[in-house]
Coordinates of C-alpha atoms and ligand atoms in Angstrom, one line a residue:
Chain E
X1 CA -101.8 -44.8 4.9
X2 CA -99.8 -43.5 2.0
X3 CA -98.3 -45.4 -1.0
X4 CA -94.8 -44.6 0.3
X5 CA -95.5 -46.0 3.8
X6 CA -97.0 -49.2 2.3
X7 CA -94.1 -49.6 -0.1
X8 CA -91.6 -49.1 2.7
X9 CA -93.4 -51.6 4.9
X10 CA -93.4 -54.1 2.1
X11 CA -89.7 -53.5 1.5
X12 CA -88.9 -54.2 5.1
X13 CA -91.0 -57.3 5.2
X14 CA -89.2 -58.5 2.0
X15 CA -85.9 -57.9 3.7
X16 CA -87.0 -60.0 6.6
X17 CA -88.3 -62.7 4.3
X18 CA -84.7 -63.1 3.0
X19 CA -83.5 -63.6 6.5
X20 CA -85.2 -66.8 7.7
X21 CA -83.2 -67.0 10.9
X22 CA -84.2 -63.6 12.1
X23 CA -87.9 -64.3 11.4
X24 CA -87.7 -67.6 13.3
X25 CA -86.0 -65.9 16.2
X26 CA -88.6 -63.0 16.3
X27 CA -91.6 -65.2 16.0
X28 CA -90.5 -68.0 18.3
X29 CA -88.3 -66.5 20.9
X30 CA -91.0 -65.1 23.3
X31 CA -92.8 -68.5 23.2
X32 CA -89.6 -70.4 23.9
X33 CA -88.8 -68.1 26.8
X34 CA -92.3 -68.7 28.2
X35 CA -91.9 -72.4 28.0
X36 CA -88.5 -72.1 29.8
X37 CA -90.1 -70.0 32.4
X38 CA -92.9 -72.5 33.0
X39 CA -90.4 -75.3 33.7
X40 CA -88.2 -73.0 35.8
X41 CA -91.1 -72.3 38.1
X42 CA -92.4 -75.8 37.9
X43 CA -95.6 -74.5 39.4
X44 CA -98.7 -73.5 37.5
X45 CA -99.6 -70.9 40.1
X46 CA -96.2 -69.1 40.1
X47 CA -96.2 -69.2 36.3
X48 CA -99.7 -67.7 36.2
X49 CA -98.5 -64.8 38.3
X50 CA -95.4 -63.9 36.1
X51 CA -96.4 -65.0 32.6
X52 CA -98.8 -62.2 31.7
X53 CA -96.3 -59.5 32.5
X54 CA -93.6 -61.4 30.5
X55 CA -96.0 -61.7 27.6
X56 CA -95.6 -58.0 27.4
X57 CA -91.9 -57.7 28.4
X58 CA -90.5 -60.3 25.9
X59 CA -92.0 -58.8 22.7
X60 CA -91.1 -55.3 24.1
X61 CA -87.5 -56.2 24.4
X62 CA -87.1 -58.1 21.2
X63 CA -88.8 -55.5 19.1
X64 CA -86.6 -52.8 20.7
X65 CA -83.4 -54.6 19.7
X66 CA -84.5 -55.6 16.2
X67 CA -85.8 -52.1 15.3
X68 CA -82.9 -50.2 16.8
X69 CA -80.5 -52.3 14.8
X70 CA -82.4 -52.2 11.5
X71 CA -83.0 -48.5 11.6
X72 CA -79.4 -47.8 12.6
X73 CA -78.3 -49.9 9.6
X74 CA -80.5 -47.8 7.4
X75 CA -79.0 -44.6 8.8
X76 CA -75.4 -45.8 8.5
X77 CA -75.6 -47.1 4.9
X78 CA -76.2 -44.4 2.3
X79 CA -79.7 -45.7 1.5
X80 CA -81.3 -43.2 3.9
X81 CA -79.3 -40.4 2.3
X82 CA -80.6 -41.4 -1.0
X83 CA -84.2 -41.8 0.3
X84 CA -84.0 -38.2 1.6
X85 CA -83.4 -36.9 -1.9
X86 CA -86.6 -38.7 -3.0
X87 CA -90.3 -37.8 -2.7
X88 CA -90.9 -39.5 0.6
X89 CA -91.6 -37.9 4.0
X90 CA -89.6 -38.7 7.1
X91 CA -92.8 -39.7 8.9
X92 CA -93.8 -41.9 6.0
X93 CA -90.5 -43.8 6.4
X94 CA -91.0 -44.3 10.1
X95 CA -94.6 -45.3 9.7
X96 CA -93.4 -47.9 7.1
X97 CA -91.1 -49.3 9.8
X98 CA -93.9 -49.2 12.3
X99 CA -96.3 -51.0 10.0
X100 CA -93.9 -53.7 9.1
X101 CA -92.7 -54.4 12.6
X102 CA -96.2 -54.0 14.0
X103 CA -97.3 -56.9 11.8
X104 CA -94.4 -59.0 13.0
X105 CA -95.3 -58.1 16.6
X106 CA -98.9 -59.2 16.1
X107 CA -97.6 -62.6 14.9
X108 CA -95.1 -62.9 17.6
X109 CA -97.6 -62.1 20.4
X110 CA -100.3 -64.3 18.9
X111 CA -97.9 -67.3 18.9
X112 CA -96.7 -66.6 22.4
X113 CA -100.2 -66.1 23.8
X114 CA -101.5 -69.3 22.1
X115 CA -98.6 -71.3 23.5
X116 CA -99.1 -69.8 27.0
X117 CA -102.9 -70.2 27.1
X118 CA -103.0 -73.7 25.7
X119 CA -99.9 -75.8 26.2
X120 CA -98.6 -73.9 29.3
X121 CA -102.1 -73.6 30.9
X122 CA -102.1 -69.9 31.6
X123 CA -105.4 -68.8 33.0
X124 CA -106.7 -65.3 32.8
X125 CA -109.9 -63.8 34.2
X126 CA -110.2 -61.0 31.7
X127 CA -110.6 -61.1 27.9
X128 CA -108.0 -62.9 25.8
X129 CA -108.4 -60.2 23.1
X130 CA -107.6 -57.5 25.6
X131 CA -104.5 -59.4 26.6
X132 CA -103.4 -59.6 23.0
X133 CA -104.1 -55.9 22.4
X134 CA -101.9 -54.9 25.4
X135 CA -99.1 -57.2 24.4
X136 CA -99.1 -55.9 20.8
X137 CA -99.1 -52.3 22.2
X138 CA -96.1 -53.3 24.3
X139 CA -94.3 -54.6 21.2
X140 CA -95.1 -51.4 19.4
X141 CA -93.8 -49.3 22.3
X142 CA -90.5 -51.3 22.2
X143 CA -90.3 -50.8 18.5
X144 CA -90.9 -47.0 18.7
X145 CA -88.3 -46.6 21.5
X146 CA -85.9 -48.7 19.4
X147 CA -86.4 -46.3 16.4
X148 CA -85.8 -43.3 18.7
X149 CA -82.8 -44.8 20.4
X150 CA -81.1 -45.7 17.1
X151 CA -80.7 -41.9 16.5
X152 CA -78.3 -41.8 19.4
X153 CA -76.1 -44.7 18.4
X154 CA -73.1 -44.2 16.0
X155 CA -72.4 -47.9 15.7
X156 CA -74.3 -51.2 15.9
X157 CA -72.3 -52.0 19.0
X158 CA -73.6 -48.9 20.7
X159 CA -77.2 -49.7 19.6
X160 CA -77.0 -53.1 21.3
X161 CA -75.7 -51.5 24.5
X162 CA -78.9 -49.4 24.6
X163 CA -80.8 -52.6 25.3
X164 CA -79.4 -52.9 28.9
X165 CA -79.5 -49.1 29.2
X166 CA -83.1 -48.4 28.2
X167 CA -84.9 -51.7 28.5
X168 CA -83.5 -53.4 31.6
X169 CA -84.2 -50.5 34.1
X170 CA -87.8 -50.6 32.9
X171 CA -88.0 -54.3 33.3
X172 CA -86.5 -54.1 36.8
X173 CA -88.9 -51.3 37.9
X174 CA -92.1 -52.4 36.1
X175 CA -93.4 -54.4 39.1
X176 CA -92.4 -57.8 37.7
X177 CA -89.9 -58.6 40.5
X178 CA -91.3 -56.5 43.3
X179 CA -94.8 -54.9 43.3
X180 CA -94.4 -51.3 42.5
X181 CA -96.2 -50.1 45.7
X182 CA -93.7 -51.9 47.8
X183 CA -90.7 -50.1 46.3
X184 CA -88.9 -47.2 47.9
X185 CA -90.7 -43.9 47.2
X186 CA -88.1 -42.6 44.8
X187 CA -88.0 -45.9 42.8
X188 CA -91.8 -45.8 42.8
X189 CA -91.7 -42.3 41.3
X190 CA -89.3 -43.4 38.6
X191 CA -91.3 -46.5 37.8
X192 CA -94.4 -44.2 37.4
X193 CA -92.5 -42.3 34.7
X194 CA -91.6 -45.4 32.7
X195 CA -94.1 -46.6 30.1
X196 CA -93.4 -50.4 30.6
X197 CA -94.8 -50.1 34.2
X198 CA -98.2 -49.2 32.7
X199 CA -98.1 -52.1 30.4
X200 CA -97.3 -54.6 33.1
X201 CA -100.1 -53.1 35.3
X202 CA -102.5 -53.5 32.5
X203 CA -101.5 -57.1 31.8
X204 CA -101.8 -58.0 35.5
X205 CA -105.2 -56.4 35.7
X206 CA -106.5 -58.4 32.7
X207 CA -105.2 -61.6 34.3
X208 CA -106.8 -61.1 37.7
X209 CA -110.1 -59.5 36.8
X210 CA -112.7 -59.5 34.0
X211 CA -113.6 -55.9 34.7
X212 CA -112.4 -53.1 32.3
X213 CA -112.1 -50.1 34.6
X214 CA -110.8 -46.6 34.2
X215 CA -107.3 -47.4 35.3
X216 CA -106.9 -50.1 32.7
X217 CA -108.1 -47.7 30.0
X218 CA -105.7 -45.0 31.3
X219 CA -102.9 -47.5 31.1
X220 CA -103.7 -48.4 27.5
X221 CA -103.8 -44.7 26.6
X222 CA -100.4 -44.1 28.3
X223 CA -98.7 -47.0 26.4
X224 CA -100.1 -45.9 23.1
X225 CA -99.3 -42.3 23.8
X226 CA -95.7 -43.1 24.7
X227 CA -95.3 -45.2 21.5
X228 CA -96.7 -42.3 19.4
X229 CA -94.4 -39.7 21.1
X230 CA -91.4 -41.9 20.6
X231 CA -92.3 -42.4 16.9
X232 CA -92.6 -38.6 16.4
X233 CA -89.4 -37.9 18.3
X234 CA -87.8 -40.6 16.0
X235 CA -89.1 -38.7 12.9
X236 CA -87.6 -35.5 14.3
X237 CA -84.2 -37.2 14.6
X238 CA -84.2 -38.2 10.9
X239 CA -82.7 -35.3 9.1
X240 CA -82.9 -34.5 5.4
X241 CA -79.7 -32.5 5.6
X242 CA -76.8 -33.7 7.6
X243 CA -73.5 -31.8 8.5
Chain M
X1 CA -83.3 -21.9 -19.6
X2 CA -80.2 -24.1 -20.3
X3 CA -78.6 -24.0 -16.8
X4 CA -79.7 -26.9 -14.7
X5 CA -77.5 -26.4 -11.6
X6 CA -76.4 -23.0 -10.5
X7 CA -74.0 -22.7 -7.6
X8 CA -72.7 -19.4 -6.3
X9 CA -70.3 -18.5 -3.4
X10 CA -70.9 -21.9 -1.8
X11 CA -69.2 -22.6 1.5
X12 CA -69.5 -25.8 3.5
X13 CA -68.0 -26.5 6.9
X14 CA -67.5 -30.1 8.0
X15 CA -66.0 -31.2 11.2
X16 CA -65.0 -27.6 12.0
X17 CA -63.1 -27.2 8.7
X18 CA -64.1 -25.3 5.6
X19 CA -64.1 -28.1 3.0
X20 CA -65.9 -26.2 0.2
X21 CA -64.6 -22.7 -0.2
X22 CA -66.5 -20.1 -2.2
X23 CA -67.3 -22.4 -5.1
X24 CA -69.2 -21.0 -8.1
X25 CA -70.1 -22.9 -11.2
X26 CA -73.0 -23.9 -13.5
X27 CA -74.0 -27.2 -15.0
X28 CA -75.7 -26.9 -18.4
X29 CA -78.5 -29.1 -19.5
X30 CA -77.9 -31.7 -22.2
X31 CA -74.3 -32.3 -21.3
X32 CA -72.0 -34.3 -19.0
X33 CA -70.0 -32.2 -16.5
X34 CA -67.1 -34.0 -14.8
X35 CA -66.0 -33.1 -11.3
X36 CA -62.4 -34.1 -10.8
X37 CA -59.9 -33.7 -8.1
X38 CA -57.8 -35.6 -5.6
X39 CA -59.3 -37.7 -2.8
X40 CA -60.6 -35.5 0.0
X41 CA -60.9 -32.3 -2.0
X42 CA -64.6 -32.0 -1.4
X43 CA -66.3 -33.7 -4.4
X44 CA -68.8 -35.7 -2.4
X45 CA -69.6 -32.7 -0.2
X46 CA -70.3 -30.6 -3.2
X47 CA -72.5 -33.2 -4.8
X48 CA -74.4 -33.6 -1.5
X49 CA -75.0 -29.9 -1.5
X50 CA -76.4 -30.1 -5.0
X51 CA -78.9 -32.8 -4.2
X52 CA -79.8 -31.0 -1.0
X53 CA -78.7 -33.4 1.8
X54 CA -75.7 -31.3 2.9
X55 CA -75.9 -28.6 5.6
X56 CA -74.2 -25.6 3.9
X57 CA -72.6 -22.6 5.7
X58 CA -73.5 -20.0 3.0
X59 CA -74.0 -19.5 -0.7
X60 CA -76.6 -20.3 -3.3
X61 CA -77.4 -23.7 -4.8
X62 CA -80.2 -23.6 -7.3
X63 CA -81.4 -26.7 -9.2
X64 CA -83.8 -26.3 -12.1
X65 CA -84.7 -22.9 -10.8
X66 CA -85.4 -24.0 -7.2
X67 CA -83.3 -24.0 -4.1
X68 CA -81.5 -27.4 -3.8
X69 CA -83.5 -29.8 -1.6
X70 CA -86.9 -28.3 -2.5
X71 CA -89.7 -30.8 -2.4
X72 CA -90.6 -30.1 -6.1
X73 CA -87.1 -31.3 -7.1
X74 CA -87.4 -34.7 -5.4
X75 CA -88.6 -36.6 -8.4
X76 CA -86.5 -34.6 -10.9
X77 CA -83.1 -35.5 -9.5
X78 CA -81.3 -38.8 -9.7
X79 CA -78.5 -39.3 -7.2
X80 CA -76.1 -42.1 -6.7
X81 CA -73.9 -42.0 -3.6
X82 CA -70.2 -42.9 -3.6
X83 CA -70.7 -46.1 -1.5
X84 CA -73.5 -48.2 -3.0
X85 CA -76.9 -47.2 -1.6
X86 CA -79.0 -50.2 -2.1
X87 CA -80.3 -52.7 0.4
X88 CA -77.9 -55.6 0.8
X89 CA -80.6 -58.0 1.9
X90 CA -82.9 -57.5 -1.1
X91 CA -82.4 -58.6 -4.7
X92 CA -81.5 -56.1 -7.4
X93 CA -85.0 -56.1 -8.8
X94 CA -86.6 -55.8 -5.3
X95 CA -84.4 -52.7 -4.7
X96 CA -85.4 -51.1 -8.0
X97 CA -89.1 -51.9 -7.5
X98 CA -89.0 -50.2 -4.1
X99 CA -87.3 -47.0 -5.3
X100 CA -89.5 -47.0 -8.4
X101 CA -92.6 -47.0 -6.3
X102 CA -91.3 -44.1 -4.2
X103 CA -90.5 -42.1 -7.4
X104 CA -93.8 -43.2 -9.0
X105 CA -91.8 -44.4 -12.0
X106 CA -93.6 -46.6 -14.5
X107 CA -93.3 -50.3 -14.0
X108 CA -91.3 -50.9 -17.1
X109 CA -88.5 -48.7 -15.7
X110 CA -87.0 -51.5 -13.6
X111 CA -86.3 -53.6 -16.7
X112 CA -85.0 -50.5 -18.6
X113 CA -82.5 -49.5 -16.0
X114 CA -81.3 -53.1 -15.5
X115 CA -80.6 -53.3 -19.2
X116 CA -78.8 -49.9 -19.1
X117 CA -76.4 -50.9 -16.4
X118 CA -76.0 -54.4 -17.7
X119 CA -77.5 -56.2 -14.8
X120 CA -80.3 -58.0 -16.6
X121 CA -78.8 -61.4 -15.6
X122 CA -78.5 -60.4 -12.0
X123 CA -82.0 -59.1 -11.4
X124 CA -83.0 -61.8 -8.9
X125 CA -79.6 -62.0 -7.2
X126 CA -79.3 -60.7 -3.6
X127 CA -77.2 -57.5 -3.5
X128 CA -74.9 -59.0 -0.8
X129 CA -73.8 -61.7 -3.3
X130 CA -73.0 -59.2 -6.1
X131 CA -69.4 -58.3 -6.9
X132 CA -68.2 -54.8 -6.0
X133 CA -68.6 -53.4 -9.5
X134 CA -72.1 -55.0 -9.8
X135 CA -73.1 -53.4 -6.5
X136 CA -72.0 -50.1 -7.8
X137 CA -74.0 -50.5 -11.0
X138 CA -77.1 -51.6 -9.0
X139 CA -76.8 -48.4 -7.0
X140 CA -76.3 -46.4 -10.3
X141 CA -79.5 -48.0 -11.7
X142 CA -81.6 -46.5 -9.0
X143 CA -80.4 -43.0 -10.0
X144 CA -81.7 -43.6 -13.5
X145 CA -85.3 -44.5 -12.5
X146 CA -88.1 -42.2 -13.5
X147 CA -87.0 -39.4 -15.9
X148 CA -84.5 -37.4 -13.9
X149 CA -83.6 -34.1 -15.4
X150 CA -80.5 -33.7 -13.3
X151 CA -78.4 -36.8 -12.6
X152 CA -75.7 -36.6 -10.0
X153 CA -73.3 -39.5 -9.8
X154 CA -70.5 -39.8 -7.3
X155 CA -67.7 -42.0 -8.8
X156 CA -70.0 -44.3 -10.7
X157 CA -67.3 -46.1 -12.6
X158 CA -65.0 -47.1 -9.7
X159 CA -63.8 -50.6 -9.9
X160 CA -65.1 -51.3 -13.4
X161 CA -63.3 -52.8 -16.3
X162 CA -62.6 -50.7 -19.4
X163 CA -65.4 -52.3 -21.4
X164 CA -68.0 -51.6 -18.8
X165 CA -66.7 -48.1 -18.3
X166 CA -67.0 -47.4 -22.0
X167 CA -70.6 -48.7 -21.9
X168 CA -71.5 -46.5 -19.0
X169 CA -69.9 -43.4 -20.6
X170 CA -71.9 -44.0 -23.7
X171 CA -75.0 -44.3 -21.6
X172 CA -74.2 -41.0 -19.8
X173 CA -73.9 -39.2 -23.2
X174 CA -77.2 -40.8 -24.4
X175 CA -78.9 -39.4 -21.3
X176 CA -77.3 -36.0 -21.9
X177 CA -78.4 -36.1 -25.6
X178 CA -81.9 -36.7 -24.4
X179 CA -81.7 -33.5 -22.4
X180 CA -80.5 -34.4 -18.9
X181 CA -77.8 -32.6 -17.1
X182 CA -75.2 -35.0 -15.7
X183 CA -72.7 -34.1 -13.0
X184 CA -70.3 -37.0 -12.5
X185 CA -67.4 -37.1 -10.1
X186 CA -64.3 -39.1 -10.6
X187 CA -60.7 -39.1 -9.6
X188 CA -59.5 -41.0 -12.7
X189 CA -58.1 -38.4 -15.1
X190 CA -58.5 -40.5 -18.2
X191 CA -62.3 -40.2 -17.7
X192 CA -62.0 -36.5 -17.9
X193 CA -61.6 -36.5 -21.6
X194 CA -65.1 -38.1 -21.9
X195 CA -66.8 -35.1 -20.3
X196 CA -68.3 -32.1 -22.2
X197 CA -67.1 -29.8 -19.4
X198 CA -64.7 -30.2 -16.5
X199 CA -64.6 -28.8 -13.0
X200 CA -61.2 -29.3 -11.5
X201 CA -61.3 -29.2 -7.8
X202 CA -58.5 -29.0 -5.2
X203 CA -58.8 -28.4 -1.4
X204 CA -62.3 -27.3 -1.6
X205 CA -61.9 -24.7 -4.4
X206 CA -62.6 -24.9 -8.2
X207 CA -59.3 -24.6 -10.1
X208 CA -60.7 -24.7 -13.5
X209 CA -64.1 -24.8 -15.2
X210 CA -63.7 -25.4 -18.9
X211 CA -64.0 -27.9 -21.8
X212 CA -61.2 -30.6 -22.0
X213 CA -59.9 -29.1 -25.2
X214 CA -59.7 -25.6 -23.8
X215 CA -57.9 -26.9 -20.7
X216 CA -55.3 -28.6 -22.8
X217 CA -54.8 -25.5 -24.9
X218 CA -54.6 -23.2 -21.9
X219 CA -51.9 -25.3 -20.2
X220 CA -50.2 -26.5 -23.3
X221 CA -50.3 -30.0 -21.9
X222 CA -50.7 -33.2 -23.9
X223 CA -53.1 -35.0 -21.7
X224 CA -55.5 -33.8 -19.0
X225 CA -53.4 -35.3 -16.2
X226 CA -50.6 -33.1 -17.2
X227 CA -53.0 -30.2 -17.6
X228 CA -54.3 -30.7 -14.1
X229 CA -50.7 -30.9 -12.6
X230 CA -49.8 -27.7 -14.5
X231 CA -52.8 -25.9 -12.9
X232 CA -52.1 -27.2 -9.5
X233 CA -48.4 -26.0 -9.6
X234 CA -49.3 -22.7 -11.0
Ligands
LIG301 N1 -68.9 -36.2 8.2 C1 -67.8 -35.5 8.1 N2 -67.3 -34.9 9.2 C2 -66.2 -34.2 9.1 N3 -65.4 -34.1 8.0 C3 -65.8 -34.7 6.9 C4 -67.0 -35.5 6.9 N4 -67.1 -36.0 5.7 C5 -66.0 -35.5 5.0 N5 -65.3 -34.8 5.7 C6 -64.0 -34.1 5.3 O1 -64.4 -33.2 4.2 C7 -63.4 -33.2 3.2 C8 -64.0 -33.5 1.9 O2 -64.6 -34.8 1.9 P1 -65.3 -35.4 0.6 O3 -65.9 -36.7 1.0 O4 -66.2 -34.4 0.0 O5 -64.1 -35.6 -0.4 P2 -64.0 -36.3 -1.8 O6 -63.4 -35.3 -2.7 O7 -65.3 -36.9 -2.2 O8 -63.0 -37.5 -1.6 P3 -62.9 -39.0 -2.3 O9 -62.4 -38.8 -3.7 O10 -61.9 -39.7 -1.4 O11 -64.3 -39.5 -2.2 C9 -62.4 -34.3 3.6 O12 -61.2 -33.6 4.1 C10 -63.0 -35.1 4.7 O13 -62.1 -35.5 5.6
LIG302 MG1 -66.1 -38.7 -2.5

């Protein structure tokens, strides 16, 4: 961890600190949605089936939106241009973002999981810690994809549109609505190629069994790997020189 | 070596058009060089090439003996963009502390530059709540952090009252006297007289590269605005 990365992370957290409403939304939104879901289902059993997956999906979505907008704003204002004339690496900038938003994701997931496990009566067979780790990885994946997606948006309006374009198909195909093995073959293939599917698989496994098997470990590796690749691709899209 | 910036045969193409055409000039150390010309003539593009963030088509841009944009130059150049490049949702001091830590500038630098741009009283104010001119000066302050040997300022005095402009020009000359090379763009001709050297630019080309006095003498014009018009019509 370099001085530049730490300074950048601190700067982003300071920016957030000045924006109380965004902080409140980021920390509380997944929990509130889970509460809503619990009462929509009005059945502990049905909630127990859907909630673990959503514990991953909600932070994933929120982090995607927040990061893609914040990074785009940095790209659009001249601050990035100025940073690129200074002694800071592109990867250092992105890791600063990752660190800051990663910390936010940890808080967000911890609050949501606490609410779900205590107040809402979520029961899981596996380890709570593992559940937390997977959910945080999901949030980091959303963040990394958001960083990457921001490179392809020219305006904040476009960036917001990437949410339905990149996030929603993954949510529809991740096995939350219909188990993946019951989807048409082509859809199943597509869902195999989408990282969120592995996250939801992992979360479902932790809920239903205490065993940590090879598939679960593979899923974790896939999620972390996708997040890392998206981050590196994001760094490649930051250019020191622009046309 | 007294040349800080050395540009030769520079061409830049933006949006399919050649916006900098075969430009050659030098910026000496220890002086203020003004880059003047009408809106859209390519001033910002040229400055971006000097600080190494502009993709150039061909030509040579050497800064302190290194190709522009070299990693070794990154803590030796101060650059202030035309639109304020500070974070709107941070206070002035928080902005300066962030950039100071990237530049490894000493702690006391933040107070020094706040003083220099006259924003001492606004240190703890959020940038969003600053006036236009104050935002511009907050952005300028960042370019003064550390001890830059080359200071590139894109229209630093836009929207400022005469008193503040006077203060800033005195500051620029103090920095030059201390050995820095300043390259300052403007499209206000009455600022031209304050520069040690002038680069007059039009449609991507340099029309004149001289001292203000020499320009007036050459064109026989009373003021620099007339001199510029005389050169343009020639
Ligand atoms: N990103 C871009 N893509 C395409 N063309 C561009 C781009 N940026 C600038 N240009 C064009 O390049 C030319 C030079 O622009 P530049 O910003 O360097 O002018 P300028 O002299 O700084 O003007 P001003 O005084 O208004 O700031 C202009 O004709 C402008 O339209
Ligand atoms: Mg300009």
